[in-house]
Short mmCIF file of C-alpha atoms and ligand atoms in Angstrom, two decimals:
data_model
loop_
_atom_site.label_atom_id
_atom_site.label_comp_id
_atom_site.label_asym_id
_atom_site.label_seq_id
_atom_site.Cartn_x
_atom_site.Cartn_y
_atom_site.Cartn_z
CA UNK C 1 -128.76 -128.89 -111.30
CA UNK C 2 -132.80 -128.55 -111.11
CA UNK C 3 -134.45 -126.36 -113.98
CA UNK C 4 -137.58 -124.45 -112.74
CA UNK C 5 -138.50 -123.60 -109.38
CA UNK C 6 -142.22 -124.06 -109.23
CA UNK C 7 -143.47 -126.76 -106.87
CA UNK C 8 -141.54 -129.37 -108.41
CA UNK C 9 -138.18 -128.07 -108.36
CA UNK C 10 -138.35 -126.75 -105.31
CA UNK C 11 -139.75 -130.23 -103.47
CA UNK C 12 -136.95 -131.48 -105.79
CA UNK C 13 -133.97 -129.46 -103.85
CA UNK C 14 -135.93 -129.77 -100.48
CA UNK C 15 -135.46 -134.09 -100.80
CA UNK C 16 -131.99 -134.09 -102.31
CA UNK C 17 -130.92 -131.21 -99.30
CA UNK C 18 -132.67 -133.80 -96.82
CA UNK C 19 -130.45 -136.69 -98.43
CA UNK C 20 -127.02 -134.31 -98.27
CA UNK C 21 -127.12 -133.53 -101.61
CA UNK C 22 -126.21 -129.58 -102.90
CA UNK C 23 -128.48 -128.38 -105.93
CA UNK C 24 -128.34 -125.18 -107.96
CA UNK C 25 -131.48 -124.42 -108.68
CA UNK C 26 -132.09 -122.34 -112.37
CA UNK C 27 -135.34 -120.53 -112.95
CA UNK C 28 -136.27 -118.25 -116.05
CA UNK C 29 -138.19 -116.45 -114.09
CA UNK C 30 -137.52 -113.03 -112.01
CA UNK C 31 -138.88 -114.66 -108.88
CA UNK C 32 -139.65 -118.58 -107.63
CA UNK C 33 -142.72 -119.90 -108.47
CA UNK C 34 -143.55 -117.70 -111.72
CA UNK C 35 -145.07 -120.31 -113.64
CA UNK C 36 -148.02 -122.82 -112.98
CA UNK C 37 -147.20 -122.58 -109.24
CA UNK C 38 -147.65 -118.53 -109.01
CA UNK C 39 -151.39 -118.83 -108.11
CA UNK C 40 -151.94 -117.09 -104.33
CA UNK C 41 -153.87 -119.85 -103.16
CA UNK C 42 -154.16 -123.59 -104.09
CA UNK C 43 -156.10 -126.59 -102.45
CA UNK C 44 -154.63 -128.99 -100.24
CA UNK C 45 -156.67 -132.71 -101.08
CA UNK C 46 -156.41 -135.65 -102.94
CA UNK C 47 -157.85 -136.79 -106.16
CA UNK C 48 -159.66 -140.23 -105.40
CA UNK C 49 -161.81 -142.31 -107.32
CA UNK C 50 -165.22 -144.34 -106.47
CA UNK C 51 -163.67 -147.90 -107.81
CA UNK C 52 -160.19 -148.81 -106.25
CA UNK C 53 -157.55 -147.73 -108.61
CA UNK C 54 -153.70 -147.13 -108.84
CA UNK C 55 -154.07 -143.74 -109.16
CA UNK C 56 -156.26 -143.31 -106.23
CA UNK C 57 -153.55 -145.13 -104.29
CA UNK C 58 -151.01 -142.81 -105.62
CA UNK C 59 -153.32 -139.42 -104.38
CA UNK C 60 -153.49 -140.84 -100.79
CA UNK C 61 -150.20 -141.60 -100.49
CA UNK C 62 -148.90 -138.32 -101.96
CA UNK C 63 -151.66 -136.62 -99.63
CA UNK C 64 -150.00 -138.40 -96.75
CA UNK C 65 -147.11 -137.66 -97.51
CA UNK C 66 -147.40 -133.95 -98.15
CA UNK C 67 -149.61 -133.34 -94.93
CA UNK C 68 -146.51 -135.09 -92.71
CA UNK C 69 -143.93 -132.73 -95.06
CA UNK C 70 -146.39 -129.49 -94.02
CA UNK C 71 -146.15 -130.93 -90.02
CA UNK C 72 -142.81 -131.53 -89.91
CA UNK C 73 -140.29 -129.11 -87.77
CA UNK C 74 -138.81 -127.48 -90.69
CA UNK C 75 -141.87 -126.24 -92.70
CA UNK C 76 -144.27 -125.76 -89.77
CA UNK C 77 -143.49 -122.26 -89.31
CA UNK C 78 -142.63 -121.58 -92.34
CA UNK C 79 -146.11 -122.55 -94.29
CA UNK C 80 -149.27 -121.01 -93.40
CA UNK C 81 -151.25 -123.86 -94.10
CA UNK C 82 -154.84 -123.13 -93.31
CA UNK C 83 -156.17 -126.70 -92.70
CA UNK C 84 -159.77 -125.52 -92.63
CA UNK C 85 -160.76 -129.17 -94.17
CA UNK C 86 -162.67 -129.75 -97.88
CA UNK C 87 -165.96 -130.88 -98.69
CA UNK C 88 -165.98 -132.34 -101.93
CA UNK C 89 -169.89 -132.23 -103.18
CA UNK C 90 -170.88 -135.32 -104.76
CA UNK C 91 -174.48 -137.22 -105.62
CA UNK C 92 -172.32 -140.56 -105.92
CA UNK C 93 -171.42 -143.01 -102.85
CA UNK C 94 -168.04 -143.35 -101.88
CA UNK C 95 -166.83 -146.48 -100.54
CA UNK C 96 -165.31 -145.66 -97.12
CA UNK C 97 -161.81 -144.29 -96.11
CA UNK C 98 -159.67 -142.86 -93.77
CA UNK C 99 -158.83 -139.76 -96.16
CA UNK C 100 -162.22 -138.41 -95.81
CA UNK C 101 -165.72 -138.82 -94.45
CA UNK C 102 -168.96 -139.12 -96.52
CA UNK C 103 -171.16 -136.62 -94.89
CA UNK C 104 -174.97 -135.59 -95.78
CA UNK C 105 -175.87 -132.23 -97.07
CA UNK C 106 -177.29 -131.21 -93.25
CA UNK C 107 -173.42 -132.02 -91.95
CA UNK C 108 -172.02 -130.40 -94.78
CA UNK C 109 -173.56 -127.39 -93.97
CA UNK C 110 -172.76 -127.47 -90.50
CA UNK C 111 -169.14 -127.88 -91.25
CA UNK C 112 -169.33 -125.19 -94.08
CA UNK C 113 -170.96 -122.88 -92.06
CA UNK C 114 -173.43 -121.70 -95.65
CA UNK C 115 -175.84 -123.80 -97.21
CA UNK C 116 -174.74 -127.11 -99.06
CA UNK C 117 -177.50 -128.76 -101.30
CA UNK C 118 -175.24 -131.60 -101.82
CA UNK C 119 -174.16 -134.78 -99.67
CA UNK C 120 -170.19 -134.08 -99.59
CA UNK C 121 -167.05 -136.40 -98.79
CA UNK C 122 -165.41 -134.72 -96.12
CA UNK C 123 -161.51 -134.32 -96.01
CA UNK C 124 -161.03 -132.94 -92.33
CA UNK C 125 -157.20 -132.90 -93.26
CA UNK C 126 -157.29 -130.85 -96.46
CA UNK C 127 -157.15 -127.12 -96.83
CA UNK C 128 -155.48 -124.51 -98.69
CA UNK C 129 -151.65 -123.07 -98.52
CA UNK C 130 -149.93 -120.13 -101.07
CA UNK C 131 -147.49 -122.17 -103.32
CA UNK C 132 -145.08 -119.02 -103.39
CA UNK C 133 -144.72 -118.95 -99.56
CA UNK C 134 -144.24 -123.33 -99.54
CA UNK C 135 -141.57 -122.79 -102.28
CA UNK C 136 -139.90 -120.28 -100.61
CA UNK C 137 -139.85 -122.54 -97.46
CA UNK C 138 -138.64 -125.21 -99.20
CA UNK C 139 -135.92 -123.11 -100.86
CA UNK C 140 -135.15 -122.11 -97.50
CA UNK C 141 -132.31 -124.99 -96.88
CA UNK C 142 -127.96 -124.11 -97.12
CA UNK C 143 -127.46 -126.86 -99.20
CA UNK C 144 -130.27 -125.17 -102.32
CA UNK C 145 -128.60 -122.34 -104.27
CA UNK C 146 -131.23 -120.50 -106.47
CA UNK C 147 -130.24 -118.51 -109.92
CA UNK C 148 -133.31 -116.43 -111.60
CA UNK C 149 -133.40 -114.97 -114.98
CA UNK C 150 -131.78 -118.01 -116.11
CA UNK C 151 -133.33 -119.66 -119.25
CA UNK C 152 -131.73 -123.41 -120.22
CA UNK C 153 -131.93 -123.27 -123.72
CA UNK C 154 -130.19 -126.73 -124.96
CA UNK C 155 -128.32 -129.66 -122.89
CA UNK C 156 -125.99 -132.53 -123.90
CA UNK C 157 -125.43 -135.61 -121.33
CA UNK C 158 -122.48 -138.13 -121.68
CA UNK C 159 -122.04 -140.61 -119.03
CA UNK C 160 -120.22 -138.72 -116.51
CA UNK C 161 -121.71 -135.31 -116.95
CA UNK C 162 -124.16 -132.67 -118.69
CA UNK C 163 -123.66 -129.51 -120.37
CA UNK C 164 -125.90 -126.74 -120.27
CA UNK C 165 -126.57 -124.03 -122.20
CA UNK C 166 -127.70 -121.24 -119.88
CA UNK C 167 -129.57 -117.44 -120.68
CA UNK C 168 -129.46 -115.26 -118.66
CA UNK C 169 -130.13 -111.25 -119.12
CA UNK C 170 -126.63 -110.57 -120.42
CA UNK C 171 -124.65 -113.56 -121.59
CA UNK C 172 -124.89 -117.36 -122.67
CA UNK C 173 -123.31 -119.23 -120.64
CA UNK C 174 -122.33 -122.97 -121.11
CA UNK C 175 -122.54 -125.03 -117.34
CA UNK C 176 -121.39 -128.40 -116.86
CA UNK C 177 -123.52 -130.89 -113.76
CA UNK C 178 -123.28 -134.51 -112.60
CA UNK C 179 -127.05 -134.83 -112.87
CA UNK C 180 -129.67 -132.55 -114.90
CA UNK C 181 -133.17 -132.70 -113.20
CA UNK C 182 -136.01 -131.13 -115.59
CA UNK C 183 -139.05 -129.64 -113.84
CA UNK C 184 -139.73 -126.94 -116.30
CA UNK C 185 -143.41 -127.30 -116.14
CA UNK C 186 -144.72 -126.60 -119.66
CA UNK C 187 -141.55 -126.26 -120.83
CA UNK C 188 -140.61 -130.26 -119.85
CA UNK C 189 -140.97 -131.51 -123.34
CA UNK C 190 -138.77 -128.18 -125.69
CA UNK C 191 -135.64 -129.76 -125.89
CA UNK C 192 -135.07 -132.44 -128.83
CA UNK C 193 -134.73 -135.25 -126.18
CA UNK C 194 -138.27 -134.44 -124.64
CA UNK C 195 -139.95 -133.81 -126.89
CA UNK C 196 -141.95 -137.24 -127.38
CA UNK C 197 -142.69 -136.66 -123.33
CA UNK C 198 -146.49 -135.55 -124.27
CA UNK C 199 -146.81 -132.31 -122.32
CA UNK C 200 -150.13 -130.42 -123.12
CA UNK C 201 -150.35 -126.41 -121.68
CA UNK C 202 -153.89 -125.82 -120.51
CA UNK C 203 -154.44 -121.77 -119.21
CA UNK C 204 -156.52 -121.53 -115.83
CA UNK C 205 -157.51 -118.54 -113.90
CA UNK C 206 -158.67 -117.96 -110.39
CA UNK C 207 -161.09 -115.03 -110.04
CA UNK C 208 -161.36 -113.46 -106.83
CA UNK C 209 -164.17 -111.08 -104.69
CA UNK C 210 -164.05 -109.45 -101.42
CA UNK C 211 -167.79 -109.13 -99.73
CA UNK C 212 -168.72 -109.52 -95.96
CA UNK C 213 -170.68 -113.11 -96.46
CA UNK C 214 -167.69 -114.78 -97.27
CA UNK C 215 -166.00 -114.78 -93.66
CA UNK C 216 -168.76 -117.41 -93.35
CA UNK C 217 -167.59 -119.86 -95.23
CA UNK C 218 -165.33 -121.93 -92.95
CA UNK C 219 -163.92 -124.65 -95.05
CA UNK C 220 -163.11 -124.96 -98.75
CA UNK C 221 -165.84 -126.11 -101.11
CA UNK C 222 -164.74 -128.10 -104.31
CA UNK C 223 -166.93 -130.01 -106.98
CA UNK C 224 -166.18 -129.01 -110.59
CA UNK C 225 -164.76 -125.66 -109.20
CA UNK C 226 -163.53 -124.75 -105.77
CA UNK C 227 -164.04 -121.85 -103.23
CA UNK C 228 -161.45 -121.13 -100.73
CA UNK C 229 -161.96 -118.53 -98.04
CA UNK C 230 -159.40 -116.49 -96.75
CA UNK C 231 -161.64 -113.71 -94.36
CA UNK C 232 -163.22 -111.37 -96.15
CA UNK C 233 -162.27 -113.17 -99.69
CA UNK C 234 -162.90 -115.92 -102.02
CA UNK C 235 -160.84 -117.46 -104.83
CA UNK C 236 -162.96 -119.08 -107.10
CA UNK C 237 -161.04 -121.83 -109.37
CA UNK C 238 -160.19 -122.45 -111.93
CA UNK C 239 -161.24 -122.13 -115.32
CA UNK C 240 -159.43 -124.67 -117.68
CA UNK C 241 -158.29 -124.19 -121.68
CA UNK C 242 -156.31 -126.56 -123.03
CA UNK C 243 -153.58 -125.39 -125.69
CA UNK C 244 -153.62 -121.69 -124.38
CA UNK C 245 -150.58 -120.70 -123.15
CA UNK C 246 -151.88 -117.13 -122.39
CA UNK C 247 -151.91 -115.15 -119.38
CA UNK C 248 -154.53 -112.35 -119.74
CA UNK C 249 -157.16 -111.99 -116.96
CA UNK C 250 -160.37 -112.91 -119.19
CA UNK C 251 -163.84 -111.77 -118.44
CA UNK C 252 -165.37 -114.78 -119.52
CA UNK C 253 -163.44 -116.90 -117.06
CA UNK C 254 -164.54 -114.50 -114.29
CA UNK C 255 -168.02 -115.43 -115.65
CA UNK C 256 -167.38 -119.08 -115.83
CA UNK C 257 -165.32 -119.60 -112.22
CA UNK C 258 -169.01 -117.46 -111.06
CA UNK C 259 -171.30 -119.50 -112.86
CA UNK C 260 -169.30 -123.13 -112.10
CA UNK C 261 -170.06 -121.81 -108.39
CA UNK C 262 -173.74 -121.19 -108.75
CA UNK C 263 -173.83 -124.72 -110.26
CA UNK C 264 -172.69 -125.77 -106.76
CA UNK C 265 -175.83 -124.55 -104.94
CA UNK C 266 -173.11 -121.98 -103.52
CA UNK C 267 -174.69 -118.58 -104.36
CA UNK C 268 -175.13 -117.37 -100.87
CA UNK C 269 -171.53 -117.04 -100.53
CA UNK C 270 -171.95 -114.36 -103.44
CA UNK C 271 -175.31 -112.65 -102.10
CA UNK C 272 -173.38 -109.82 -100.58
CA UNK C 273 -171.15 -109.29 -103.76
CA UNK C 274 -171.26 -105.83 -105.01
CA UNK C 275 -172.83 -106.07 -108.57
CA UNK C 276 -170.63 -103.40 -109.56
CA UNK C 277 -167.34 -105.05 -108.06
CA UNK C 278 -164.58 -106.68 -110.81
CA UNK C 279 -163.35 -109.95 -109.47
CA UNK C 280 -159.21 -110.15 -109.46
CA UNK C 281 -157.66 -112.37 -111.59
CA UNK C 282 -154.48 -114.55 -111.24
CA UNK C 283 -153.65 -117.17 -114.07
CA UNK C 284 -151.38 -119.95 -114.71
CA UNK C 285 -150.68 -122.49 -117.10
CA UNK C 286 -150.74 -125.98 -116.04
CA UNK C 287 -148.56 -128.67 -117.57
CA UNK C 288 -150.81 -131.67 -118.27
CA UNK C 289 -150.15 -135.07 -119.83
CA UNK C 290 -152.97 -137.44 -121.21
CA UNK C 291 -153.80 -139.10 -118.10
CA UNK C 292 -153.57 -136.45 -115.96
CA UNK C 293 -151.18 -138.24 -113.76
CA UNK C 294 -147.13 -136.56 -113.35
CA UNK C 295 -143.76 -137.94 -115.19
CA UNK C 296 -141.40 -139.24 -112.92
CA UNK C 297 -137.54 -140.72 -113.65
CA UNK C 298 -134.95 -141.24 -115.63
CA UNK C 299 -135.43 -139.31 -119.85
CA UNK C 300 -136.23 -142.49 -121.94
CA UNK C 301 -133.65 -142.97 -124.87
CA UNK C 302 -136.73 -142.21 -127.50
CA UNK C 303 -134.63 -142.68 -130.35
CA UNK C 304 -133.32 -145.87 -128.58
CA UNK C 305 -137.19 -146.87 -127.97
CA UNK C 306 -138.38 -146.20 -131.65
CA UNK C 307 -134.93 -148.39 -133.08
CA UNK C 308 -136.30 -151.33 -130.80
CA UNK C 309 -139.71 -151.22 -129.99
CA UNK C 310 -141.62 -150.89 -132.88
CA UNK C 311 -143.24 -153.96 -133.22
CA UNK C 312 -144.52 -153.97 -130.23
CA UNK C 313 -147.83 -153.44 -130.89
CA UNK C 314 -147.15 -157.37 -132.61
CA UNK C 315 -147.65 -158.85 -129.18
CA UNK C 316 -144.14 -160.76 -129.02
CA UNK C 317 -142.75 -161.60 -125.86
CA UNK C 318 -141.31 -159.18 -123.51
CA UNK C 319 -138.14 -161.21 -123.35
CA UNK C 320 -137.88 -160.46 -127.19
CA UNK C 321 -136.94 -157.25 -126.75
CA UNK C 322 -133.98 -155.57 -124.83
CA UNK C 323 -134.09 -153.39 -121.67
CA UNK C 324 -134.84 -150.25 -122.34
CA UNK C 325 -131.79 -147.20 -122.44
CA UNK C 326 -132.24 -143.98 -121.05
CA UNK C 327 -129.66 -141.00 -121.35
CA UNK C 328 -127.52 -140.40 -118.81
CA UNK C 329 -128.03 -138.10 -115.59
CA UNK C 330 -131.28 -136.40 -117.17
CA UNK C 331 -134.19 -136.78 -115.02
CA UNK C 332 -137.63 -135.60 -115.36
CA UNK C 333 -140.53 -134.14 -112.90
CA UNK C 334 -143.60 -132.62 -114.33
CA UNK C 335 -146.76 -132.94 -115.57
CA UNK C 336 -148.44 -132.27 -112.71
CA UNK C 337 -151.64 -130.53 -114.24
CA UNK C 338 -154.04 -129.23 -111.89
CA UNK C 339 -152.85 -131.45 -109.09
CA UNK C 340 -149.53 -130.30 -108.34
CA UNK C 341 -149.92 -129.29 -104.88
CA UNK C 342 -150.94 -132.29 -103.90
CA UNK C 343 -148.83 -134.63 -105.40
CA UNK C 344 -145.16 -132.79 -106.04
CA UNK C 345 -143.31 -133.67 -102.28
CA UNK C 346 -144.30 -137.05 -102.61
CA UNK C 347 -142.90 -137.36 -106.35
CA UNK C 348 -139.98 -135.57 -105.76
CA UNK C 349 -139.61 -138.05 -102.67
CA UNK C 350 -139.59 -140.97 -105.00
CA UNK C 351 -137.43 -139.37 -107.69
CA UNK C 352 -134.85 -138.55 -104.94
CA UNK C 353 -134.85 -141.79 -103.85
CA UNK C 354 -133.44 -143.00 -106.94
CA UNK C 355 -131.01 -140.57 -107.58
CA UNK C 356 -129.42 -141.68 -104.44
CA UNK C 357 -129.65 -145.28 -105.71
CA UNK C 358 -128.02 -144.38 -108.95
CA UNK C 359 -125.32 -141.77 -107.47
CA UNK C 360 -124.23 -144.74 -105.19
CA UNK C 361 -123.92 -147.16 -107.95
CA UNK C 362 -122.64 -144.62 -110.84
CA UNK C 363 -118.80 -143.99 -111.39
CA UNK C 364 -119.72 -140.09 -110.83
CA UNK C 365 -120.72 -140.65 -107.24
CA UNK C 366 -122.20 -137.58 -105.48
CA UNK C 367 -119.58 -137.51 -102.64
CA UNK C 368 -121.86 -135.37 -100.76
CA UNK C 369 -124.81 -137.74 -100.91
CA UNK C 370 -124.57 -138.84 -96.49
CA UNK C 371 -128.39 -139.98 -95.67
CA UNK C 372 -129.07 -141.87 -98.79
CA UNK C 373 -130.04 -144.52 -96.55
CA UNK C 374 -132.60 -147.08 -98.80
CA UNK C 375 -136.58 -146.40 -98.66
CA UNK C 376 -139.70 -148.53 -98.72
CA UNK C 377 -141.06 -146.29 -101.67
CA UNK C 378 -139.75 -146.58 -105.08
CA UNK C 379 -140.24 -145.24 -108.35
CA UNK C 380 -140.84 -148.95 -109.39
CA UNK C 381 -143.55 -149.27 -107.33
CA UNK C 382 -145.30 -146.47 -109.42
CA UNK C 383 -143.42 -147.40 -112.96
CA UNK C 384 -147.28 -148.00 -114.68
CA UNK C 385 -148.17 -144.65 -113.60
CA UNK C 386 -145.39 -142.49 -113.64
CA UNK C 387 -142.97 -143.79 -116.23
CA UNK C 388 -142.04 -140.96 -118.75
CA UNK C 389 -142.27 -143.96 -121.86
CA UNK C 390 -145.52 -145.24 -120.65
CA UNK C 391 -147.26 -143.16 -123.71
CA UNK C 392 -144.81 -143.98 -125.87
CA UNK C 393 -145.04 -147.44 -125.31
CA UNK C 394 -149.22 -147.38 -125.30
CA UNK C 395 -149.08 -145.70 -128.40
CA UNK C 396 -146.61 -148.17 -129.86
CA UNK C 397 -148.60 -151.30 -128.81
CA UNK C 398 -151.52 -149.79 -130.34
CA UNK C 399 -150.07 -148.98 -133.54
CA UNK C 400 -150.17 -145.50 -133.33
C1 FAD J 501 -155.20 -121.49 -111.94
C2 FAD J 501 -154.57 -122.71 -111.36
C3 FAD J 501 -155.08 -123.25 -110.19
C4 FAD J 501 -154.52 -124.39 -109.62
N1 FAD J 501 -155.02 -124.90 -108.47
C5 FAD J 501 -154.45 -125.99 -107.91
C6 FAD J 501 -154.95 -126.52 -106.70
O1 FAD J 501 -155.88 -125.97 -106.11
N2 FAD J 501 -154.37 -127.64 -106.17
C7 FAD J 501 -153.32 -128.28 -106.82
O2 FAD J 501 -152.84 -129.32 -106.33
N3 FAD J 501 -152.82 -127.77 -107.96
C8 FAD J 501 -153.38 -126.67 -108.52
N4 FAD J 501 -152.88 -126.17 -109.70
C9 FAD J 501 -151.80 -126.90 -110.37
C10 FAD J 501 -150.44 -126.59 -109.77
O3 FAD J 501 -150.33 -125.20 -109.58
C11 FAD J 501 -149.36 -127.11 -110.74
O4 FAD J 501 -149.55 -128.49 -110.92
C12 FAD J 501 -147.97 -126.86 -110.20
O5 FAD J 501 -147.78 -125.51 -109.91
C13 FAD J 501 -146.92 -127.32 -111.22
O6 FAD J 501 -145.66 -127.05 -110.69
P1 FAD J 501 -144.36 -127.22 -111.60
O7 FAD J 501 -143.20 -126.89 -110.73
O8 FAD J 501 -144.39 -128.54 -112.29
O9 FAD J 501 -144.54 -126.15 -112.76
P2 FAD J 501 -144.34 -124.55 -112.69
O10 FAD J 501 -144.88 -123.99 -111.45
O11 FAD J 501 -144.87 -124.02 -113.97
O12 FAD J 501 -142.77 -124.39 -112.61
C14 FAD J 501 -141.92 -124.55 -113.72
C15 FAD J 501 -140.87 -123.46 -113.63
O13 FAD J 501 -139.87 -123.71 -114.62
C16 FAD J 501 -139.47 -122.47 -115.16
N5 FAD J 501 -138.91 -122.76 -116.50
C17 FAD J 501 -139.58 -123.20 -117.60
N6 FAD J 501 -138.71 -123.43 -118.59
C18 FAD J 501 -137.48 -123.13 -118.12
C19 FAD J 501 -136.17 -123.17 -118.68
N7 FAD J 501 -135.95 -123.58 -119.94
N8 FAD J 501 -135.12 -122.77 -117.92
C20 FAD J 501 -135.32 -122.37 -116.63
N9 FAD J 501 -136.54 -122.32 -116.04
C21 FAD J 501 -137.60 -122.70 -116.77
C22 FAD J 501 -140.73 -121.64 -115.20
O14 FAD J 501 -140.43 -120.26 -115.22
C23 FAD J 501 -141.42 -122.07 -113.92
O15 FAD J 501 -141.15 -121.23 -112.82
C24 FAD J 501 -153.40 -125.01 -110.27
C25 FAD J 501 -152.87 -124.46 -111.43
C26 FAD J 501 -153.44 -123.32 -111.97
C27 FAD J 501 -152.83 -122.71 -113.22
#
C-alpha cells in the first residue's frame, strides 16, 4: 500500500507494477497529484555542482534515468514532454560533461531565440513536462489501484503485516498490507514513528502571463528562477518560503517570480506584457529536508537509534555498536524539495529494488513479485545520501 500519489507514489506503483507487484495506491486528495506535484508545468534537468560531488552523481544518474523512463514505449505517448532543452545562466566555469554543454552568451541566445547576457550550461536533453499528466501515465498500469479522499491517519507494523487507519469522507476504516510505503510529501514525518525524519514545508508559487513575445522563447531559461514557454505563455518559478504551508496566490510572489526574471537579463520576454494584465498563480508546497537531497528506505527504529546510539558523538568504534533496527514493512520516499521531477523515477527505482530483495528473503513473500530479477543500482550505493537516519546520526555525532 503507497500513501500519496504525487510524483513519488506514483513512480513508486509504476516500478513495483514493472517488477509484478499489485499496489493500492491511497491519496487524501480528490484527484492525483494535489499536493507538491499539482504545479502545470515543472522543469526537466539536473541539479549539478562545479566540484565533483555525490550528489551531483546522484542528479545525473536520476536525470538519466528519468529521460530513458520518459522514452520508453509505455510513457512515450502518454507524456507530453516538451524537450525544448535548458540553459542554465551562470558567470562560473563548469568542468565538462556529457549532461550539458557550456555555451557563451552569443550561443545562448541563438539557442534561446531572446537575448541572454549570460554564458549558460546547456542541457540539450532537458525540458519541461505537466506532473499531473506523468502521474496519470504512470498510474496508467492494471496492476496500480488508486483510492482518493483517503486520509491515513495512524499505522502499526508487526513483522508480517501493517495496519492502517484510513479516512475517508464517510467512515474510518482500519486496512491491513504486507508492506506500507510512505510518500506523503509534507506529510512524511506526522505519524509518531516519523517524526524525527526532518521534513521542512516550504510554499512556492509559479506566476504565469500570456503576451505575443513569449512564443519566442524556444527553450527554458533557469538561474535563480526559471521561464518555461509553452506558445503564447510563460510560467515563471518559483518563489520559495520555508515553514508556510499556505496556498493563497500572493501578489508579492507574482512580484518576486517578475523581478527574479529581470535579474536574469530576461526582460524582453516581458516587453509585450500588458501592464494591466494579472499573472495566474498556481502554488505548492514542497517537502524539503536539510540537505536538500530525498529520503529513501526502510523507517529507522528511532527509538531503537536513541537506546543505542547516543554516544556516538564519543567517537568509539563502529564495531561498538549494534546494527541498526528498522520497523518492519514501512518504507519511506520523500523529501524531494524543489527537485522532485527530476529525481523521483530514479528513487523509486532504487527503493523498488529493495523491496524485491526483502519480499524474496521475508517470511511474507509477495507471491506476485515475477521480474524481481537483481539490479546493478542499490539503495546502498546511495546509503550517505539517502538514508532516512543520516540526520539523526549527524546530529548525534555532533552532540546535538
Ligand atoms: C511551485 C513549485 C515548483 C516546482 N518546480 C519544480 C521543477 O521545476 N522541477 C522539479 O524537479 N521539481 C519542482 N518542484 C518540486 C516537485 O514538484 C516536488 O518535489 C514533487 O512534486 C514532490 O512529490 P511528492 O510525491 O513527494 O509530494 P506531493 O506531490 O506533495 O505528493 C504527496 C501526496 O500525498 C498526499 N498525502 C499527504 N498526506 C497523506 C495522508 N496522510 N494520507 C493519504 N495521502 C496523503 C497528498 O495529498 C499528496 O497528493 C516544484 C514544486 C513547487 C511547489
Amino acid at each position: 500500500m503507497i500513501i500519496g500519489a504525487g510524483l513519488a507514489g506514483c513512480n513508486l506503483a509504476y516500478q513495483l507494477a514493472l517488477r509484478g507487484i499489485q499496489t493500492l495506491v491511497i491519496e487524501a486528495g480528490n484527484s492525483i497529484a494535489s499536493g507538491a506535484s499539482s504545479n502545470p508545468v515543472a522543469v526537466v534537468k539536473p541539479f549539478v555542482t562545479r566540484q565533483p560531488s555525490d550528489a551531483h552523481d546522484f542528479y545525473a544518474k536520476a536525470f538519466d534515468y528519468l529521460l530513458r523512463q520518459l522514452a520508453s514505449e509505455h510513457l512515450r505517448n502518454r507524456v507530453p514532454f516538451k524537450q525544448c532543452g535548458v540553459l542554465q545562466l551562470t558567470h562560473q566555469q563548469y568542468p565538462n560533461n556529457n549532461m550539458y554543454q557550456g555555451v557563451s552568451s552569443e550561443t545562448a541566445t541563438k539557442l534561446a531565440g531572446v537575448k541572454i547576457a549570460s554564458n549558460a550550461l546547456w542541457f540539450e536533453q532537458g525540458g519541461w513536462l505537466n506532473p499531473k499528466q506523468y502521474c496519470s501515465a504512470l498510474l496508467t498500469h492494471p496492476l496500480i489501484t488508486v483510492q482518493l479522499n483517503s486520509r491515513l491517519i495512524n499505522f502499526k507494523c508487526e513483522p508480517t503485516h501493517c495496519t492502517l487507519e484510513v479516512k475517508t469522507d464517510t467512515a474510518t476504516k482500519l486496512i491491513t498490507t504486507p508492506r506500507l510505503l510512505l510518500a506523503n510529501g509534507i506529510g512524511l514525518h506526522r505519524f509518531s514513528q516519523t517524526e524525527d525524519v526532518p521534513i521542512t514545508p516550504a510554499k512556492g508559487q509559479l506566476s504565469c502571463i500570456t503576451n505575443n513575445v513569449a512564443a519566442s522563447l524556444t527553450c527554458v531559461v533557469s538561474g535563480k528562477h526559471y521561464v518555461i514557454p509553452d506558445n503564447q505563455r510563460l510560467y515563471i518559478g518559483a518563489s520559495f518560503h520555508r515553514n508556510d504551508e499556505s496556498l493563497h496566490v500572493s501578489e508579492i510572489d507574482h512580484a518576486s517570480n517578475i523581478d527574479g526574471l529581470q535579474s536574469m537579463g530576461l526582460q524582453t520576454v516581458l516587453s509585450n506584457t500588458e501592464q494591466s494584465q494579472q499573472p495566474e498563480g498556481f502554488t505548492g508546497v514542497r517537502a524539503t529536508t536539510p540537505d536538500r537531497l530525498p529520503v529513501v528506505g526502510l523507517l529507522p527504529d528511532f527509538n531503537f537509534y536513541r537506546e543505542q546510539y547516543a554516544t556516538l558523538h564519543k567517537g568509539y568504534l563502529p564495531s561498538k555498536y549494534p546494527s541498526a533496527k528498522y520497523l518492519p514493512g514501512t518504507y519511506l520516499l520523500g523529501g524531494f524539495g524543489s527537485r522532485g521531477l527530476v529525481s523521483a523515477a530514479y528513487s523509486a527505482s532504487l527503493l523498488a529494488n529493495q523491496l524485491c530483495v526483502n519480499s524474496a528473503l521475508s517470511a511474507t513473500t509477495l507471491n506476485s513479485a515475477s521480474n524481481c530479477e537483481p539490479k546493478l543500482d542499490t539503495l546502498e550505493t546511495w546509503a550517505a545520501l539517502l538514508h532516512p537516519a543520516r540526520f539523526f546520526i549527524r546530529n548525534q555525532k555532533r552532540n546535538q
